[in-house]
Each structure stands twice: as C-alpha cells, then as structure tokens.
C-alpha cells in the first residue's frame, strides 16, 4: 500500500489498520507459547494440597497446557485429600505426569497412589515409593496386613528380607540346626477385625484398579498396601511400577515426547518438546490452609479445642475458653478432613454469626464479638471457591466490617452505661436539685419538705431555706435528705454519700 493511498483512507480504517499491525505479532507469539505446568506437592498431603492440585489442573485445562507435572516429595497424607487429587487427575483433559523429585525425595503412602493414577509415572535417581498401608489417624495397627503377603520366614542361608517397621514386625532370627518351625500362633498375623479389614481391602482394590488402568504392576501395588514394602527408583522401573527414571523435568519431557496416553477426553499423543516450564505458585489462601492442615498444627488445634470446651464447661460464663475451643476444634476437624471443607466453612460462619448475636444480647466486653468475627473470617476463607461456589471478597469484607462495627458500638454503649450514675434507689438523688415547700433550716426549725422528681421528701439543712427556694441534695440518710440552698457556695454533694 502506497503512502498516498494510506493518506486517503478514512480515519477509522487507518486506526483499525494500525491496531491490527500492533496486535498481530503479540497475538501470534501468545498463541505459540506452549507450556508444561508444574504443581509442587511437598510435605504431607492434606486439604490445602488437594485444593492446590485441583486448582492447578483446572488452570491447565483453561490455558490449554500440554502437560501437568506433579513434582512430589511427600511422606503421605490424608485419604480424602489423596482421593480428591486422584479424581481430578482421572477427570483432567490435560495429561498428568507424576515425578518424584529431586533426588532424595519420596512418594510414600498417598504419594504412591497418586503416582499410579497418573498417565506418566517417573522418578529421579535416589528416590523411593511404597509403604502404602493405610493407617488410622489415631494410630494403631490394622488387620489384614499380612493376609496375602505374610512376613517371610528366614531362609536357611540367612538371606532374610527386611520388613517395614510400620507394621511392628521384626526380622526373624536364623534358625539353628535343631530349630523347630514357629507355631502358627506366633506368626506375625493380626486378628481379624471387620472395620480394619474393610479399610485395608478397600485400599488394595483401589490401588489395583489404578494399576490396571495404567498398565502397571498391580501385584506389587497390593504388596505395598498389605506389607508396606518400598522400592527405589531403579527397581521400580525394572518391575514396571513406574515408566522411567529421569534426572530432571526437562529430561523427563524429552523422553516422554511422542508417547500415547489415555485421558478423560480420549487418547492423546504427547508433544512435550520445547515446552516452557511454569510452576504454579500457591496464593496466600493456600498457604494459610497449608499451615492449618499441617498435622502438627491440626493436632495442637484439636487439643486446644478439647481443653477450651472442657474449661468452659467447668467454668460457665468464662467465654474465652469456649470461644477459642470451638474455633480451634472446627479448624482441626477441617485439617483432619473429618468435616468436608464446605461443612467446616459453613460451621465456622454460623458460629461467628451466633457469637456476634450473643454479643448484642449479652455484652461481654468484646469476647463474643471478637471471637465471632474471627470465626466468621476463618469460615469465609475455607468456604471460598469450594465446589465451584465462590464467596467474593467484597461480600466478606463488607459483612466482616459491619460485624466489627456492631461489636465496637455495643462495647462502647456498654462501657458508657457502666459509667453512668445509678438511676434506681435513693442514692441517685445525690446532686439533684429540688424545691423547698416550707421554710426550714437553722437550729430552731431544722426540718422541712422538698419536692424532688415528683416526690416529697423530709429534708434538713444547716443553712436557712426559704419556701420556693431551689435546694441541692447533699446526702441521703435513711428516709431523710440533707440539702443546702443552691445559691450557697459552701455546700457541695458528698463524694461518698451515706445511706443510713
């Protein structure tokens, strides 16, 4: 296009042309960006970890990421959080690669299940997985651990396998030449318990289903659950527990390029060459929930909740122990996944509302109001973006601000009422003024009547008082008032009026 032709173009067309020229390269370059989203799973897997992974998978689907890499270093975690991650992985349209890294990391217990659920399972050198036996939150052994994979007896040559210490078994000593086999009662088996057997068998069926779905070693997976065995990365690759061993994420992406995987939307061919790596950063909310969901913090919150409620029941009306205990107990139940996240959030919000209403009905110098505001804010944070229902920050801020303002106003009113003089009883008359109904005062005629607040009172005065003159009450002595003329500067109300 020549310069004269450009000059003859209408202004709107010229502006549109300039915008197209300016935005064209940017649009093209943005469309060419292909990324692999890295989601870190560090430490114990809890509610916050599940929230982070689900959020990351949803973000990857929105941005059309080529692959999601779950970089794991975990000792395990809560069953509900693990299952939430696995459900999101199986439903994700974006392929997921679980990578146990860096060297020295592990994917124990819940991490093993997640590894089996992913389309690609990989480990860095000097890492391990396994020990996938479910353990109750309160501790204790579970039955059914040795049913299919009992602890092996020591062979004659002395090369005994080393058992995992989690199930309380010890290596058997080498039998001597005359040693008799141990009786059946001494075998390291656990008595049948229906509830525990159901838990172990459910975990076995779950991990075998994941192994069969991804074509991995299902027998070893069951052994990891029943016997708590573990494998290093090299042995895991040899036994078809994982797909490959890679030093780092770029190496992993290079080696899986071109592989066919099955996702929720069908079969896909991985195109993982020349991808831009982007790590998902946890926002402040995830960081806060991570602190609450830490097993140590959850345990402390649980104890604070229990003791707070005990102290409140033993000292009714103390308020602070009960408020702190109730909030701590709900947070601990959320952290331990005893309550689903939405129930915990709603419970804290309802508790906050009830406490703030209690502040209005029974003022407590802010104990109920401040506790209610804290419970409300914690509940709002937990409830945010749960099951697709987002609580907007303006709503939280406005509601919390109004609640705080109401609590402050109630505290101010209560303190103001306490500073006022009494409005009941006779001593509230001290300092009040009235009118004399007769002449009295002085030595010969010291008694008379005064009219105060619609009532006639017997009064005495050290100074002469004339009928119709204004008088001020100095003290109350039984049913008689001591007064003085208002015009008299020598008389003032007593600082400590007597009530004889």
CSV table of C-alpha atoms in Angstrom, one decimal:
chain,number,residue,atom,x,y,z
A,1,UNK,CA,0.0,0.0,0.0
A,2,UNK,CA,1.5,3.3,-1.1
A,3,UNK,CA,1.7,6.4,1.1
A,4,UNK,CA,-0.9,8.4,-0.9
A,5,UNK,CA,-3.4,5.6,-0.6
A,6,UNK,CA,-2.8,5.4,3.1
A,7,UNK,CA,-3.4,9.2,3.4
A,8,UNK,CA,-6.7,8.9,1.6
A,9,UNK,CA,-8.0,6.2,3.9
A,10,UNK,CA,-10.8,7.1,6.4
A,11,UNK,CA,-9.6,7.7,9.9
A,12,UNK,CA,-11.5,4.7,11.3
A,13,UNK,CA,-9.9,2.4,8.8
A,14,UNK,CA,-6.5,3.8,9.4
A,15,UNK,CA,-6.9,3.3,13.2
A,16,UNK,CA,-8.1,-0.3,12.6
A,17,UNK,CA,-5.1,-1.0,10.4
A,18,UNK,CA,-2.6,0.4,13.0
A,19,UNK,CA,-4.2,-1.7,15.7
A,20,UNK,CA,-4.0,-4.9,13.5
A,21,UNK,CA,-0.4,-4.2,12.8
A,22,UNK,CA,0.4,-3.6,16.5
A,23,UNK,CA,-1.5,-6.6,18.0
A,24,UNK,CA,-0.8,-9.1,15.2
A,25,UNK,CA,2.7,-10.1,16.4
A,26,UNK,CA,1.6,-10.2,20.0
A,27,UNK,CA,-1.4,-12.5,19.3
A,28,UNK,CA,0.8,-14.8,17.2
A,29,UNK,CA,3.5,-15.0,19.8
A,30,UNK,CA,1.0,-15.7,22.6
A,31,UNK,CA,-0.6,-18.5,20.6
A,32,UNK,CA,2.8,-20.1,20.0
A,33,UNK,CA,3.6,-20.3,23.8
A,34,UNK,CA,3.3,-24.0,24.8
A,35,UNK,CA,3.8,-24.8,28.5
A,36,UNK,CA,4.1,-27.5,31.0
A,37,UNK,CA,2.5,-26.6,34.3
A,38,UNK,CA,4.5,-27.8,37.4
A,39,UNK,CA,2.5,-28.3,40.5
A,40,UNK,CA,4.6,-29.0,43.6
A,41,UNK,CA,3.5,-31.5,46.3
A,42,UNK,CA,5.8,-31.0,49.2
A,43,UNK,CA,5.2,-32.4,52.6
A,44,UNK,CA,2.2,-34.2,54.0
A,45,UNK,CA,-0.9,-34.3,51.7
A,46,UNK,CA,-3.8,-32.5,53.3
A,47,UNK,CA,-6.8,-30.4,52.3
A,48,UNK,CA,-4.7,-27.5,51.2
A,49,UNK,CA,-2.6,-29.8,48.9
A,50,UNK,CA,-5.8,-31.1,47.3
A,51,UNK,CA,-7.0,-27.6,46.8
A,52,UNK,CA,-3.7,-26.6,45.1
A,53,UNK,CA,-3.7,-29.6,42.7
A,54,UNK,CA,-7.4,-29.2,41.7
A,55,UNK,CA,-6.9,-25.5,41.1
A,56,UNK,CA,-3.8,-26.2,39.0
A,57,UNK,CA,-5.5,-28.9,36.9
A,58,UNK,CA,-8.4,-26.5,36.2
A,59,UNK,CA,-6.0,-23.8,35.3
A,60,UNK,CA,-4.1,-26.1,33.0
A,61,UNK,CA,-7.3,-27.0,31.2
A,62,UNK,CA,-8.3,-23.3,30.7
A,63,UNK,CA,-4.8,-22.4,29.3
A,64,UNK,CA,-4.5,-25.5,27.1
A,65,UNK,CA,-1.3,-26.6,28.8
A,66,UNK,CA,0.4,-29.5,27.0
A,67,UNK,CA,1.0,-31.5,30.3
A,68,UNK,CA,0.9,-31.1,34.0
A,69,UNK,CA,3.8,-32.3,36.1
A,70,UNK,CA,3.1,-33.2,39.7
A,71,UNK,CA,6.5,-32.9,41.4
A,72,UNK,CA,6.3,-34.9,44.5
A,73,UNK,CA,8.2,-35.2,47.7
A,74,UNK,CA,5.7,-36.5,50.3
A,75,UNK,CA,5.6,-38.9,53.2
A,76,UNK,CA,1.9,-39.5,52.6
A,77,UNK,CA,-1.3,-37.8,53.9
A,78,UNK,CA,-5.0,-37.9,54.4
A,79,UNK,CA,-7.1,-40.3,52.4
A,80,UNK,CA,-9.8,-37.8,51.4
A,81,UNK,CA,-7.3,-35.3,50.1
A,82,UNK,CA,-5.5,-38.1,48.1
A,83,UNK,CA,-8.7,-39.3,46.6
A,84,UNK,CA,-9.7,-35.7,45.6
A,85,UNK,CA,-6.3,-35.4,43.8
A,86,UNK,CA,-6.8,-38.7,42.0
A,87,UNK,CA,-10.3,-37.9,40.9
A,88,UNK,CA,-9.2,-34.6,39.5
A,89,UNK,CA,-6.3,-36.4,37.7
A,90,UNK,CA,-8.5,-39.0,36.2
A,91,UNK,CA,-11.0,-36.4,35.0
A,92,UNK,CA,-8.4,-34.0,33.7
A,93,UNK,CA,-8.3,-33.4,29.9
A,94,UNK,CA,-4.7,-32.5,30.2
A,95,UNK,CA,-2.2,-35.4,30.7
A,96,UNK,CA,-0.6,-35.6,34.1
A,97,UNK,CA,2.9,-36.8,34.8
A,98,UNK,CA,3.9,-37.6,38.4
A,99,UNK,CA,7.6,-37.1,39.0
A,100,UNK,CA,9.2,-37.9,42.4
A,101,UNK,CA,12.0,-35.4,42.6
A,102,UNK,CA,14.5,-34.1,43.5
A,103,UNK,CA,17.0,-36.9,44.3
A,104,UNK,CA,16.4,-38.0,47.9
A,105,UNK,CA,12.6,-37.4,47.6
A,106,UNK,CA,9.9,-40.0,48.2
A,107,UNK,CA,6.4,-40.7,47.2
A,108,UNK,CA,5.3,-42.8,50.2
A,109,UNK,CA,1.8,-43.9,51.2
A,110,UNK,CA,-0.7,-41.5,49.5
A,111,UNK,CA,2.1,-40.4,47.0
A,112,UNK,CA,2.2,-44.0,45.7
A,113,UNK,CA,-1.5,-44.0,44.9
A,114,UNK,CA,-1.2,-40.6,43.0
A,115,UNK,CA,1.8,-42.0,41.1
A,116,UNK,CA,-0.2,-45.0,40.0
A,117,UNK,CA,-3.1,-42.8,38.9
A,118,UNK,CA,-1.1,-40.5,36.6
A,119,UNK,CA,-0.7,-41.1,32.9
A,120,UNK,CA,3.1,-40.9,33.3
A,121,UNK,CA,4.9,-42.1,36.4
A,122,UNK,CA,8.5,-41.1,36.7
A,123,UNK,CA,11.2,-40.8,39.5
A,124,UNK,CA,14.5,-39.2,39.9
A,125,UNK,CA,17.6,-41.2,40.9
A,126,UNK,CA,17.9,-41.9,44.6
A,127,UNK,CA,14.1,-41.7,45.3
A,128,UNK,CA,11.7,-44.2,46.6
A,129,UNK,CA,8.0,-45.1,46.7
A,130,UNK,CA,5.7,-47.5,48.5
A,131,UNK,CA,4.8,-48.1,52.2
A,132,UNK,CA,1.1,-47.6,51.1
A,133,UNK,CA,-0.6,-49.2,54.1
A,134,UNK,CA,-3.5,-47.1,55.4
A,135,UNK,CA,-3.1,-46.0,59.0
A,136,UNK,CA,-5.8,-44.7,61.2
A,137,UNK,CA,-5.5,-41.1,62.3
A,138,UNK,CA,-5.3,-42.2,65.9
A,139,UNK,CA,-2.6,-44.7,65.2
A,140,UNK,CA,-2.7,-48.4,65.8
A,141,UNK,CA,-2.3,-51.4,63.6
A,142,UNK,CA,-4.9,-52.6,61.1
A,143,UNK,CA,-5.8,-56.2,60.5
A,144,UNK,CA,-5.4,-57.8,57.1
A,145,UNK,CA,-1.9,-56.5,56.5
A,146,UNK,CA,-0.3,-60.0,56.4
A,147,UNK,CA,-3.2,-62.0,54.9
A,148,UNK,CA,-1.9,-62.3,51.4
A,149,UNK,CA,1.7,-61.2,51.9
A,150,UNK,CA,2.8,-62.6,55.4
A,151,UNK,CA,6.2,-61.8,56.8
A,152,UNK,CA,8.6,-64.3,55.1
A,153,UNK,CA,10.4,-66.8,57.2
A,154,UNK,CA,14.2,-66.5,57.3
A,155,UNK,CA,15.7,-68.9,54.7
A,156,UNK,CA,18.4,-71.4,55.7
A,157,UNK,CA,21.1,-69.4,54.0
A,158,UNK,CA,20.4,-66.4,56.2
A,159,UNK,CA,19.4,-64.0,53.4
A,160,UNK,CA,16.2,-62.7,55.0
A,161,UNK,CA,14.1,-59.9,53.6
A,162,UNK,CA,13.9,-56.7,55.7
A,163,UNK,CA,10.4,-55.9,56.8
A,164,UNK,CA,9.0,-52.4,57.0
A,165,UNK,CA,8.9,-51.2,60.6
A,166,UNK,CA,5.4,-49.6,60.2
A,167,UNK,CA,3.6,-52.9,60.9
A,168,UNK,CA,5.6,-53.7,64.0
A,169,UNK,CA,7.3,-56.8,62.6
A,170,UNK,CA,10.9,-57.7,63.3
A,171,UNK,CA,13.2,-59.9,61.2
A,172,UNK,CA,13.1,-63.5,62.5
A,173,UNK,CA,16.4,-64.9,63.7
A,174,UNK,CA,18.2,-67.5,61.7
A,175,UNK,CA,17.0,-71.0,62.7
A,176,UNK,CA,19.7,-73.2,64.2
A,177,UNK,CA,20.3,-76.8,63.1
A,178,UNK,CA,17.8,-78.2,65.6
A,179,UNK,CA,15.4,-75.3,65.4
A,180,UNK,CA,11.7,-76.1,65.2
A,181,UNK,CA,9.4,-74.1,63.0
A,182,UNK,CA,7.5,-71.5,64.9
A,183,UNK,CA,3.9,-72.4,65.7
A,184,UNK,CA,1.1,-70.8,63.8
A,185,UNK,CA,0.1,-68.8,66.8
A,186,UNK,CA,3.4,-67.0,66.8
A,187,UNK,CA,3.2,-65.9,63.2
A,188,UNK,CA,3.1,-62.1,62.7
A,189,UNK,CA,-0.6,-62.0,61.7
A,190,UNK,CA,-3.2,-59.7,63.1
A,191,UNK,CA,-6.5,-60.8,64.5
A,192,UNK,CA,-9.5,-60.3,62.2
A,193,UNK,CA,-11.3,-57.0,62.7
A,194,UNK,CA,-14.1,-56.2,60.3
A,195,UNK,CA,-13.6,-52.5,60.2
A,196,UNK,CA,-9.9,-52.7,59.7
A,197,UNK,CA,-10.1,-55.4,57.1
A,198,UNK,CA,-12.6,-53.3,55.2
A,199,UNK,CA,-10.1,-50.4,55.2
A,200,UNK,CA,-7.2,-52.4,54.0
A,201,UNK,CA,-9.1,-54.4,51.4
A,202,UNK,CA,-10.6,-51.1,50.1
A,203,UNK,CA,-7.2,-49.6,49.7
A,204,UNK,CA,-6.0,-52.8,47.9
A,205,UNK,CA,-8.9,-52.7,45.5
A,206,UNK,CA,-8.4,-49.0,44.9
A,207,UNK,CA,-4.7,-49.2,44.0
A,208,UNK,CA,-5.1,-52.4,41.9
A,209,UNK,CA,-7.8,-50.6,39.9
A,210,UNK,CA,-5.4,-47.7,39.3
A,211,UNK,CA,-2.6,-50.1,38.3
A,212,UNK,CA,-4.8,-52.0,35.9
A,213,UNK,CA,-6.0,-48.7,34.4
A,214,UNK,CA,-2.4,-47.5,33.6
A,215,UNK,CA,-1.0,-51.0,32.8
A,216,UNK,CA,1.4,-51.1,35.8
A,217,UNK,CA,2.4,-53.8,38.3
A,218,UNK,CA,-0.7,-54.5,40.3
A,219,UNK,CA,0.7,-57.3,42.4
A,220,UNK,CA,3.5,-55.1,43.8
A,221,UNK,CA,0.9,-52.3,44.4
A,222,UNK,CA,-1.1,-54.7,46.6
A,223,UNK,CA,2.1,-55.8,48.3
A,224,UNK,CA,2.9,-52.1,49.1
A,225,UNK,CA,-0.5,-51.9,50.8
A,226,UNK,CA,-0.6,-55.2,52.7
A,227,UNK,CA,3.1,-55.5,53.6
A,228,UNK,CA,4.2,-51.8,53.5
A,229,UNK,CA,7.1,-52.6,51.1
A,230,UNK,CA,9.0,-49.9,49.3
A,231,UNK,CA,11.1,-49.7,46.1
A,232,UNK,CA,13.9,-47.4,44.9
A,233,UNK,CA,13.6,-45.7,41.6
A,234,UNK,CA,15.7,-48.2,39.6
A,235,UNK,CA,13.9,-51.3,41.0
A,236,UNK,CA,10.6,-49.6,40.4
A,237,UNK,CA,11.4,-49.1,36.7
A,238,UNK,CA,12.6,-52.7,36.3
A,239,UNK,CA,9.4,-54.1,37.9
A,240,UNK,CA,7.0,-51.9,35.8
A,241,UNK,CA,5.9,-49.9,38.7
A,242,UNK,CA,6.9,-46.6,37.0
A,243,UNK,CA,7.5,-45.7,33.4
A,244,UNK,CA,11.0,-44.2,33.6
A,245,UNK,CA,13.8,-42.7,35.6
A,246,UNK,CA,14.8,-39.1,34.7
A,247,UNK,CA,17.3,-36.7,36.3
A,248,UNK,CA,15.1,-33.6,36.0
A,249,UNK,CA,11.9,-32.3,34.4
A,250,UNK,CA,13.4,-31.2,31.0
A,251,UNK,CA,14.8,-34.7,30.6
A,252,UNK,CA,11.5,-36.2,31.6
A,253,UNK,CA,9.6,-34.1,29.0
A,254,UNK,CA,12.2,-35.0,26.3
A,255,UNK,CA,11.9,-38.8,27.0
A,256,UNK,CA,8.1,-38.9,27.0
A,257,UNK,CA,7.7,-36.9,23.8
A,258,UNK,CA,5.5,-38.9,21.3
A,259,UNK,CA,4.0,-41.3,23.8
A,260,UNK,CA,0.4,-42.2,23.6
A,261,UNK,CA,-1.7,-41.7,26.8
A,262,UNK,CA,-5.3,-42.0,27.7
A,263,UNK,CA,-7.0,-39.0,29.2
A,264,UNK,CA,-10.6,-38.2,30.1
A,265,UNK,CA,-11.2,-36.9,26.6
A,266,UNK,CA,-9.6,-39.9,24.8
A,267,UNK,CA,-6.2,-40.9,23.5
A,268,UNK,CA,-3.6,-38.2,23.1
A,269,UNK,CA,-0.1,-38.2,21.7
A,270,UNK,CA,2.3,-36.2,23.9
A,271,UNK,CA,4.0,-33.3,22.3
A,272,UNK,CA,6.4,-32.2,25.1
A,273,UNK,CA,9.3,-30.9,23.1
A,274,UNK,CA,10.4,-27.3,23.6
A,275,UNK,CA,7.8,-26.6,26.3
A,276,UNK,CA,8.0,-23.6,28.6
A,277,UNK,CA,8.1,-24.6,32.2
A,278,UNK,CA,5.8,-22.7,34.6
A,279,UNK,CA,5.5,-23.6,38.3
A,280,UNK,CA,2.2,-23.0,40.0
A,281,UNK,CA,2.6,-20.6,42.9
A,282,UNK,CA,0.3,-21.1,45.9
A,283,UNK,CA,-1.6,-18.0,46.8
A,284,UNK,CA,-2.0,-16.7,50.4
A,285,UNK,CA,-5.2,-18.7,50.9
A,286,UNK,CA,-3.5,-22.0,50.1
A,287,UNK,CA,-0.5,-21.0,52.3
A,288,UNK,CA,-2.9,-20.3,55.2
A,289,UNK,CA,-4.8,-23.5,54.7
A,290,UNK,CA,-1.4,-25.4,54.4
A,291,UNK,CA,-0.4,-24.1,57.8
A,292,UNK,CA,-3.8,-25.1,59.3
A,293,UNK,CA,-3.7,-28.5,57.6
A,294,UNK,CA,-0.2,-29.3,58.8
A,295,UNK,CA,-0.6,-32.5,61.0
A,296,UNK,CA,1.3,-30.9,63.9
A,297,UNK,CA,-0.8,-27.7,63.8
A,298,UNK,CA,-4.0,-29.8,63.4
A,299,UNK,CA,-3.1,-31.8,66.5
A,300,UNK,CA,-2.4,-28.7,68.6
A,301,UNK,CA,-5.7,-27.1,67.4
A,302,UNK,CA,-7.5,-30.3,68.3
A,303,UNK,CA,-6.1,-30.2,71.9
A,304,UNK,CA,-6.8,-26.5,72.3
A,305,UNK,CA,-10.4,-27.1,71.1
A,306,UNK,CA,-10.9,-30.0,73.5
A,307,UNK,CA,-9.4,-28.3,76.5
A,308,UNK,CA,-11.1,-25.0,75.7
A,309,UNK,CA,-14.5,-26.6,75.8
A,310,UNK,CA,-13.6,-28.6,79.0
A,311,UNK,CA,-12.6,-25.3,80.7
A,312,UNK,CA,-15.8,-23.6,79.5
A,313,UNK,CA,-18.0,-26.4,80.9
A,314,UNK,CA,-16.2,-26.4,84.2
A,315,UNK,CA,-16.4,-22.6,84.5
A,316,UNK,CA,-19.6,-21.5,82.8
A,317,UNK,CA,-19.5,-17.9,81.6
A,318,UNK,CA,-15.8,-17.7,81.2
A,319,UNK,CA,-16.5,-17.2,77.4
A,320,UNK,CA,-12.9,-17.0,76.1
A,321,UNK,CA,-12.0,-20.7,76.6
A,322,UNK,CA,-15.3,-21.8,75.0
A,323,UNK,CA,-14.9,-19.5,72.0
A,324,UNK,CA,-11.3,-20.3,71.3
A,325,UNK,CA,-12.0,-24.0,71.9
A,326,UNK,CA,-14.9,-24.1,69.4
A,327,UNK,CA,-13.0,-22.3,66.7
A,328,UNK,CA,-9.9,-24.4,67.2
A,329,UNK,CA,-11.9,-27.6,67.2
A,330,UNK,CA,-13.7,-26.8,63.9
A,331,UNK,CA,-10.3,-25.8,62.3
A,332,UNK,CA,-8.8,-29.1,63.5
A,333,UNK,CA,-11.7,-31.1,62.1
A,334,UNK,CA,-11.2,-29.4,58.8
A,335,UNK,CA,-7.5,-30.0,58.8
A,336,UNK,CA,-8.0,-33.7,59.6
A,337,UNK,CA,-10.7,-33.9,56.9
A,338,UNK,CA,-13.3,-35.2,59.5
A,339,UNK,CA,-15.5,-32.5,58.2
A,340,UNK,CA,-15.7,-31.7,54.5
A,341,UNK,CA,-14.4,-28.2,53.7
A,342,UNK,CA,-17.8,-26.8,52.9
A,343,UNK,CA,-19.3,-28.0,56.2
A,344,UNK,CA,-16.3,-26.7,58.2
A,345,UNK,CA,-16.6,-23.3,56.5
A,346,UNK,CA,-20.3,-23.1,57.0
A,347,UNK,CA,-20.0,-24.2,60.6
A,348,UNK,CA,-17.4,-21.5,61.4
A,349,UNK,CA,-19.5,-18.9,59.7
A,350,UNK,CA,-22.6,-19.9,61.6
A,351,UNK,CA,-20.6,-20.0,64.9
A,352,UNK,CA,-19.4,-16.5,64.1
A,353,UNK,CA,-22.9,-15.1,63.5
A,354,UNK,CA,-24.2,-16.7,66.7
A,355,UNK,CA,-21.3,-15.3,68.7
A,356,UNK,CA,-21.9,-11.8,67.3
A,357,UNK,CA,-25.6,-12.0,68.0
A,358,UNK,CA,-24.7,-13.2,71.5
A,359,UNK,CA,-22.6,-10.0,71.9
A,360,UNK,CA,-25.6,-7.9,71.1
A,361,UNK,CA,-27.8,-9.8,73.6
A,362,UNK,CA,-25.3,-10.3,76.4
A,363,UNK,CA,-22.5,-7.7,76.2
A,364,UNK,CA,-19.2,-9.3,77.2
A,365,UNK,CA,-16.6,-6.5,76.7
A,366,UNK,CA,-16.0,-7.9,73.1
A,367,UNK,CA,-15.2,-11.5,73.9
A,368,UNK,CA,-18.2,-12.8,71.9
A,369,UNK,CA,-17.9,-10.2,69.2
A,370,UNK,CA,-14.2,-10.6,68.5
A,371,UNK,CA,-14.5,-14.4,68.7
A,372,UNK,CA,-17.4,-14.3,66.3
A,373,UNK,CA,-15.5,-12.1,63.8
A,374,UNK,CA,-12.5,-14.4,63.9
A,375,UNK,CA,-14.7,-17.5,63.3
A,376,UNK,CA,-16.6,-15.7,60.5
A,377,UNK,CA,-13.3,-14.8,58.7
A,378,UNK,CA,-11.8,-18.2,59.0
A,379,UNK,CA,-15.1,-19.8,57.7
A,380,UNK,CA,-15.2,-17.4,54.8
A,381,UNK,CA,-11.6,-18.3,53.8
A,382,UNK,CA,-12.3,-22.0,54.0
A,383,UNK,CA,-15.6,-21.7,52.0
A,384,UNK,CA,-14.1,-19.7,49.2
A,385,UNK,CA,-14.1,-21.4,45.8
A,386,UNK,CA,-15.4,-24.7,47.2
A,387,UNK,CA,-17.3,-26.9,44.7
A,388,UNK,CA,-17.4,-24.0,42.3
A,389,UNK,CA,-19.2,-21.7,44.7
A,390,UNK,CA,-17.0,-18.6,45.1
A,391,UNK,CA,-17.6,-16.2,48.0
A,392,UNK,CA,-16.5,-12.8,46.8
A,393,UNK,CA,-14.1,-10.7,48.8
A,394,UNK,CA,-16.3,-7.6,48.8
A,395,UNK,CA,-19.1,-9.6,50.4
A,396,UNK,CA,-16.7,-11.0,53.1
A,397,UNK,CA,-15.1,-7.6,53.7
A,398,UNK,CA,-18.5,-5.7,54.0
A,399,UNK,CA,-20.0,-8.3,56.2
A,400,UNK,CA,-17.0,-8.6,58.5
A,401,UNK,CA,-16.7,-4.8,58.6
A,402,UNK,CA,-20.3,-4.4,59.6
A,403,UNK,CA,-20.0,-7.1,62.2
A,404,UNK,CA,-16.8,-5.5,63.7
A,405,UNK,CA,-18.6,-2.1,63.7
A,406,UNK,CA,-21.6,-3.6,65.5
A,407,UNK,CA,-19.3,-5.2,68.1
A,408,UNK,CA,-17.4,-2.0,68.7
A,409,UNK,CA,-20.6,0.0,69.0
A,410,UNK,CA,-22.1,-2.5,71.5
A,411,UNK,CA,-18.9,-2.4,73.6
A,412,UNK,CA,-18.9,1.4,73.6
A,413,UNK,CA,-22.5,1.5,74.6
A,414,UNK,CA,-22.0,-1.0,77.4
A,415,UNK,CA,-19.0,0.9,78.8
A,416,UNK,CA,-21.0,4.1,78.6
A,417,UNK,CA,-23.8,2.7,80.6
A,418,UNK,CA,-21.5,1.4,83.2
A,419,UNK,CA,-20.0,4.9,83.7
A,420,UNK,CA,-23.5,6.5,84.3
A,421,UNK,CA,-24.7,7.0,87.8
A,422,UNK,CA,-27.4,4.7,89.2
A,423,UNK,CA,-31.0,5.5,88.2
A,424,UNK,CA,-32.5,3.3,90.8
A,425,UNK,CA,-32.5,3.6,94.6
A,426,UNK,CA,-32.3,6.7,96.8
A,427,UNK,CA,-28.6,7.4,96.2
A,428,UNK,CA,-29.2,8.6,92.7
A,429,UNK,CA,-30.8,11.7,94.3
A,430,UNK,CA,-27.4,13.0,95.5
A,431,UNK,CA,-26.6,16.1,93.5
A,432,UNK,CA,-30.1,16.5,92.2
A,433,UNK,CA,-32.0,19.8,92.8
A,434,UNK,CA,-35.5,20.3,94.1
A,435,UNK,CA,-37.8,22.9,95.5
A,436,UNK,CA,-38.4,23.7,99.2
A,437,UNK,CA,-42.1,23.5,100.2
A,438,UNK,CA,-41.6,25.3,103.6
A,439,UNK,CA,-39.2,27.5,105.5
A,440,UNK,CA,-36.7,25.4,107.4
A,441,UNK,CA,-33.1,25.2,108.4
A,442,UNK,CA,-31.1,26.5,111.3
A,443,UNK,CA,-31.2,25.4,114.9
A,444,UNK,CA,-34.8,26.1,116.0
A,445,UNK,CA,-36.6,24.7,112.8
A,446,UNK,CA,-34.3,22.3,111.0
A,447,UNK,CA,-36.8,20.0,109.3
A,448,UNK,CA,-39.0,20.6,106.3
A,449,UNK,CA,-40.2,19.2,103.0
A,450,UNK,CA,-38.6,19.4,99.5
A,451,UNK,CA,-40.1,18.3,96.1
A,452,UNK,CA,-37.7,16.3,94.0
A,453,UNK,CA,-38.5,14.3,90.9
A,454,UNK,CA,-42.2,14.3,91.6
A,455,UNK,CA,-41.8,13.2,95.2
A,456,UNK,CA,-42.0,14.9,98.6
A,457,UNK,CA,-39.0,14.1,100.9
A,458,UNK,CA,-38.3,15.1,104.5
A,459,UNK,CA,-35.2,17.3,104.5
A,460,UNK,CA,-32.8,19.1,106.9
A,461,UNK,CA,-30.4,21.9,106.2
A,462,UNK,CA,-27.6,23.6,108.2
A,463,UNK,CA,-28.5,26.8,106.4
A,464,UNK,CA,-31.8,28.6,106.3
A,465,UNK,CA,-34.0,27.6,103.4
A,466,UNK,CA,-37.0,29.7,102.2
A,467,UNK,CA,-40.2,28.3,100.7
A,468,UNK,CA,-39.9,28.0,96.9
A,469,UNK,CA,-36.1,28.2,97.0
A,470,UNK,CA,-34.0,25.7,95.0
A,471,UNK,CA,-32.0,23.3,97.0
A,472,UNK,CA,-29.5,20.6,96.2
A,473,UNK,CA,-29.3,17.2,97.8
A,474,UNK,CA,-26.0,16.6,99.7
A,475,UNK,CA,-26.6,13.2,101.2
A,476,UNK,CA,-29.3,10.6,101.8
A,477,UNK,CA,-29.7,9.5,105.5
A,478,UNK,CA,-32.4,6.8,105.6
A,479,UNK,CA,-35.6,8.4,104.5
A,480,UNK,CA,-34.4,12.0,105.1
A,481,UNK,CA,-32.3,14.2,102.8
A,482,UNK,CA,-29.6,16.6,103.8
A,483,UNK,CA,-29.9,19.6,101.5
A,484,UNK,CA,-28.5,23.1,101.0
A,485,UNK,CA,-29.6,26.1,99.1
A,486,UNK,CA,-28.3,26.1,95.5
A,487,UNK,CA,-27.2,29.7,96.0
A,488,UNK,CA,-24.9,28.6,98.9
A,489,UNK,CA,-21.3,28.2,97.6
A,490,UNK,CA,-20.2,26.4,100.8
A,491,UNK,CA,-22.1,23.2,100.2
A,492,UNK,CA,-21.4,20.6,97.6
A,493,UNK,CA,-22.6,17.0,97.3
A,494,UNK,CA,-20.6,14.5,99.3
A,495,UNK,CA,-18.2,12.3,97.3
A,496,UNK,CA,-19.3,9.3,99.3
A,497,UNK,CA,-22.9,9.8,100.2
A,498,UNK,CA,-24.1,8.0,103.2
A,499,UNK,CA,-27.0,5.6,103.1
A,500,UNK,CA,-28.0,5.2,106.7
